[in-house]
Amino acid sequence: NAGVMQNPRHLVRRRGQEARLRCSPMKGHSHVYWYRQLPEEGLKFMVYLQKENIIDESGMPKERFSAEFPKEGPSILRIQQVVRGDSAAYFCASSPRGYGGMGNIKLFFGSGTQLSVL
Amino acid sequence: TQLLEQSPQFLSIQEGENLTVYCNSSSVFSSLQWYRQEPGEGPVLLVTVVTGGEVKKLKRLTFQFGDARKDSSLHITAAQPGDTGLYLCAGTGGSEKLVFGKGTKLTVNP
């Protein structure tokens, strides 16, 4: 009964390269959320996806960042032309249902991907 | 933007002591959740409170939601080294997005 799986756990990129972070939700969960966490900070919401649809991307930078959750396969958070300021821990969470009484939703988080940009 | 302020930011205590950490906002939240996060791991949900004045207990942890649903507290009795971690509160309001505070980093020394 695997939980939310994120890979890689650690990713090192040089400035200008692309970073791809993958997230496989828990079995039976069709809602995925991406958060970013800086040291000594809480989690900042980035994007909420349901299978094949972006529901809310209000927390995601307009440039260089994109996310998808295809019908088959994991959700992908893609950062193009990375800069040092992109260095952070990126967490994915999944839930069996989405917004609409979200207060009662239980989010299951993965262990995160630590992105380091040199 | 709804903000959650957590205090204290850091707390270091000895095993066996009691402690309370706080989560405050000027906004009303429809619900609040508390998570614990250990280094190198994702947050794990501890509890959700939805009713003003609600009190929930989880073994040695007691969670309270303020009457006005703007604040919450977490009290730990007889803290143990295994309680060490980052405690995050998160709330949902009008936007329905889950908004996180910056957390209280708790260290319980043996």
mmCIF file of N, CA and C in Angstrom, chain A residues 9 35 37 40-45 56 58-59 91 99-112, chain B residues 9-10 30-31 33 35 37 40-45 48 50 86 88 92 95-98 100-103 105:
data_model
loop_
_atom_site.group_PDB
_atom_site.id
_atom_site.type_symbol
_atom_site.label_atom_id
_atom_site.label_comp_id
_atom_site.label_asym_id
_atom_site.label_seq_id
_atom_site.Cartn_x
_atom_site.Cartn_y
_atom_site.Cartn_z
ATOM 1 N N ARG A 9 14.646 12.088 -5.255
ATOM 2 C CA ARG A 9 14.667 12.707 -3.927
ATOM 3 C C ARG A 9 15.539 13.949 -3.939
ATOM 4 N N TYR A 35 3.513 21.775 -3.802
ATOM 5 C CA TYR A 35 3.896 22.849 -2.883
ATOM 6 C C TYR A 35 5.405 23.037 -2.946
ATOM 7 N N GLN A 37 8.725 24.530 -0.612
ATOM 8 C CA GLN A 37 9.126 24.887 0.750
ATOM 9 C C GLN A 37 10.573 25.348 0.757
ATOM 10 N N GLU A 40 13.163 26.908 6.736
ATOM 11 C CA GLU A 40 12.516 27.675 7.815
ATOM 12 C C GLU A 40 11.214 28.345 7.338
ATOM 13 N N GLU A 41 10.630 27.830 6.295
ATOM 14 C CA GLU A 41 9.373 28.395 5.780
ATOM 15 C C GLU A 41 8.306 27.316 5.752
ATOM 16 N N GLY A 42 7.060 27.777 5.701
ATOM 17 C CA GLY A 42 5.968 26.832 5.486
ATOM 18 C C GLY A 42 5.888 26.455 4.029
ATOM 19 N N LEU A 43 4.839 25.729 3.684
ATOM 20 C CA LEU A 43 4.660 25.290 2.313
ATOM 21 C C LEU A 43 3.824 26.305 1.542
ATOM 22 N N LYS A 44 4.309 26.622 0.343
ATOM 23 C CA LYS A 44 3.596 27.566 -0.510
ATOM 24 C C LYS A 44 2.906 26.800 -1.635
ATOM 25 N N PHE A 45 1.606 26.961 -1.729
ATOM 26 C CA PHE A 45 0.829 26.288 -2.768
ATOM 27 C C PHE A 45 1.280 26.740 -4.153
ATOM 28 N N ASP A 56 -6.257 24.653 -10.503
ATOM 29 C CA ASP A 56 -5.873 25.927 -9.884
ATOM 30 C C ASP A 56 -4.364 26.041 -9.980
ATOM 31 N N SER A 58 -2.854 29.143 -9.468
ATOM 32 C CA SER A 58 -2.665 30.520 -9.026
ATOM 33 C C SER A 58 -1.366 30.727 -8.252
ATOM 34 N N GLY A 59 -0.770 29.663 -7.733
ATOM 35 C CA GLY A 59 0.459 29.809 -6.974
ATOM 36 C C GLY A 59 1.712 29.544 -7.791
ATOM 37 N N PHE A 91 7.190 19.576 -2.730
ATOM 38 C CA PHE A 91 6.379 18.480 -2.220
ATOM 39 C C PHE A 91 5.116 18.311 -3.056
ATOM 40 N N TYR A 99 -11.370 20.202 -4.098
ATOM 41 C CA TYR A 99 -12.020 21.368 -3.509
ATOM 42 C C TYR A 99 -13.510 21.134 -3.354
ATOM 43 N N GLY A 100 -14.063 21.945 -2.435
ATOM 44 C CA GLY A 100 -15.478 21.772 -2.138
ATOM 45 C C GLY A 100 -15.518 21.120 -0.790
ATOM 46 N N GLY A 101 -15.405 21.952 0.281
ATOM 47 C CA GLY A 101 -15.284 21.359 1.602
ATOM 48 C C GLY A 101 -13.883 20.861 1.807
ATOM 49 N N MET A 102 -12.880 21.627 1.220
ATOM 50 C CA MET A 102 -11.506 21.141 1.271
ATOM 51 C C MET A 102 -11.017 20.999 2.700
ATOM 52 N N GLY A 103 -11.668 21.718 3.615
ATOM 53 C CA GLY A 103 -11.211 21.636 4.987
ATOM 54 C C GLY A 103 -11.237 20.241 5.522
ATOM 55 N N ASN A 104 -12.088 19.397 4.997
ATOM 56 C CA ASN A 104 -12.168 18.035 5.503
ATOM 57 C C ASN A 104 -11.353 17.065 4.668
ATOM 58 N N ILE A 105 -10.614 17.600 3.715
ATOM 59 C CA ILE A 105 -9.785 16.731 2.887
ATOM 60 C C ILE A 105 -8.488 16.418 3.615
ATOM 61 N N LYS A 106 -8.065 15.169 3.516
ATOM 62 C CA LYS A 106 -6.791 14.777 4.104
ATOM 63 C C LYS A 106 -5.779 14.690 2.980
ATOM 64 N N LEU A 107 -4.739 15.484 3.073
ATOM 65 C CA LEU A 107 -3.680 15.454 2.076
ATOM 66 C C LEU A 107 -2.594 14.492 2.532
ATOM 67 N N PHE A 108 -2.167 13.659 1.603
ATOM 68 C CA PHE A 108 -1.067 12.742 1.862
ATOM 69 C C PHE A 108 0.141 13.256 1.080
ATOM 70 N N PHE A 109 1.209 13.573 1.802
ATOM 71 C CA PHE A 109 2.375 14.164 1.168
ATOM 72 C C PHE A 109 3.425 13.106 0.855
ATOM 73 N N GLY A 110 4.154 13.360 -0.223
ATOM 74 C CA GLY A 110 5.337 12.569 -0.515
ATOM 75 C C GLY A 110 6.520 13.095 0.283
ATOM 76 N N SER A 111 7.668 12.472 0.103
ATOM 77 C CA SER A 111 8.868 12.864 0.849
ATOM 78 C C SER A 111 9.604 14.038 0.217
ATOM 79 N N GLY A 112 9.129 14.488 -0.943
ATOM 80 C CA GLY A 112 9.678 15.687 -1.548
ATOM 81 C C GLY A 112 10.855 15.444 -2.460
ATOM 82 N N GLN B 9 8.578 30.571 16.860
ATOM 83 C CA GLN B 9 9.167 30.020 15.649
ATOM 84 C C GLN B 9 10.036 28.801 15.996
ATOM 85 N N PHE B 10 10.756 28.904 17.124
ATOM 86 C CA PHE B 10 11.604 27.812 17.590
ATOM 87 C C PHE B 10 11.299 27.558 19.063
ATOM 88 N N SER B 30 -12.531 28.301 7.679
ATOM 89 C CA SER B 30 -13.594 27.310 7.801
ATOM 90 C C SER B 30 -13.085 26.058 8.514
ATOM 91 N N SER B 31 -11.793 25.833 8.455
ATOM 92 C CA SER B 31 -11.205 24.712 9.181
ATOM 93 C C SER B 31 -9.703 24.942 9.301
ATOM 94 N N GLN B 33 -5.978 22.685 10.013
ATOM 95 C CA GLN B 33 -5.316 21.400 10.157
ATOM 96 C C GLN B 33 -3.946 21.618 10.790
ATOM 97 N N TYR B 35 -0.141 19.730 11.043
ATOM 98 C CA TYR B 35 0.741 18.715 10.482
ATOM 99 C C TYR B 35 2.042 18.688 11.275
ATOM 100 N N GLN B 37 6.096 17.683 10.523
ATOM 101 C CA GLN B 37 7.040 17.361 9.459
ATOM 102 C C GLN B 37 8.401 17.075 10.081
ATOM 103 N N GLY B 40 13.620 16.076 6.071
ATOM 104 C CA GLY B 40 13.744 15.239 4.888
ATOM 105 C C GLY B 40 12.478 14.497 4.502
ATOM 106 N N GLU B 41 11.378 14.809 5.174
ATOM 107 C CA GLU B 41 10.125 14.123 4.889
ATOM 108 C C GLU B 41 9.008 15.128 4.633
ATOM 109 N N GLY B 42 7.905 14.631 4.102
ATOM 110 C CA GLY B 42 6.750 15.484 3.910
ATOM 111 C C GLY B 42 5.921 15.597 5.178
ATOM 112 N N PRO B 43 5.056 16.612 5.245
ATOM 113 C CA PRO B 43 4.201 16.768 6.431
ATOM 114 C C PRO B 43 3.207 15.614 6.544
ATOM 115 N N VAL B 44 2.867 15.296 7.785
ATOM 116 C CA VAL B 44 1.875 14.267 8.063
ATOM 117 C C VAL B 44 0.744 14.907 8.855
ATOM 118 N N LEU B 45 -0.475 14.726 8.382
ATOM 119 C CA LEU B 45 -1.628 15.332 9.043
ATOM 120 C C LEU B 45 -1.848 14.712 10.420
ATOM 121 N N THR B 48 -7.734 17.661 12.068
ATOM 122 C CA THR B 48 -8.492 18.744 11.438
ATOM 123 C C THR B 48 -9.541 19.218 12.437
ATOM 124 N N VAL B 50 -12.869 21.894 12.823
ATOM 125 C CA VAL B 50 -13.772 22.619 11.936
ATOM 126 C C VAL B 50 -14.781 23.494 12.675
ATOM 127 N N LEU B 86 8.830 19.790 12.946
ATOM 128 C CA LEU B 86 8.253 21.075 12.553
ATOM 129 C C LEU B 86 6.741 20.927 12.559
ATOM 130 N N LEU B 88 3.231 22.424 11.686
ATOM 131 C CA LEU B 88 2.638 23.370 10.750
ATOM 132 C C LEU B 88 1.132 23.409 10.931
ATOM 133 N N THR B 92 -8.126 26.578 5.640
ATOM 134 C CA THR B 92 -8.872 26.854 4.413
ATOM 135 C C THR B 92 -9.911 27.917 4.721
ATOM 136 N N SER B 95 -10.887 31.031 -0.279
ATOM 137 C CA SER B 95 -10.263 30.594 -1.523
ATOM 138 C C SER B 95 -10.237 29.079 -1.656
ATOM 139 N N GLU B 96 -10.489 28.412 -0.576
ATOM 140 C CA GLU B 96 -10.462 26.948 -0.495
ATOM 141 C C GLU B 96 -9.066 26.362 -0.580
ATOM 142 N N LYS B 97 -8.062 27.156 -0.974
ATOM 143 C CA LYS B 97 -6.701 26.628 -0.977
ATOM 144 C C LYS B 97 -6.235 26.420 0.448
ATOM 145 N N LEU B 98 -5.424 25.413 0.638
ATOM 146 C CA LEU B 98 -4.858 25.163 1.957
ATOM 147 C C LEU B 98 -3.654 26.080 2.118
ATOM 148 N N PHE B 100 -0.588 27.482 4.495
ATOM 149 C CA PHE B 100 0.241 27.017 5.599
ATOM 150 C C PHE B 100 0.909 28.175 6.326
ATOM 151 N N GLY B 101 1.055 28.023 7.651
ATOM 152 C CA GLY B 101 1.922 28.901 8.407
ATOM 153 C C GLY B 101 3.370 28.464 8.217
ATOM 154 N N LYS B 102 4.316 29.238 8.806
ATOM 155 C CA LYS B 102 5.730 28.916 8.642
ATOM 156 C C LYS B 102 6.189 27.825 9.595
ATOM 157 N N GLY B 103 5.376 27.540 10.585
ATOM 158 C CA GLY B 103 5.705 26.422 11.449
ATOM 159 C C GLY B 103 6.428 26.789 12.728
ATOM 160 N N LYS B 105 9.358 25.040 15.022
ATOM 161 C CA LYS B 105 10.351 23.958 15.052
ATOM 162 C C LYS B 105 10.588 23.565 16.505
#
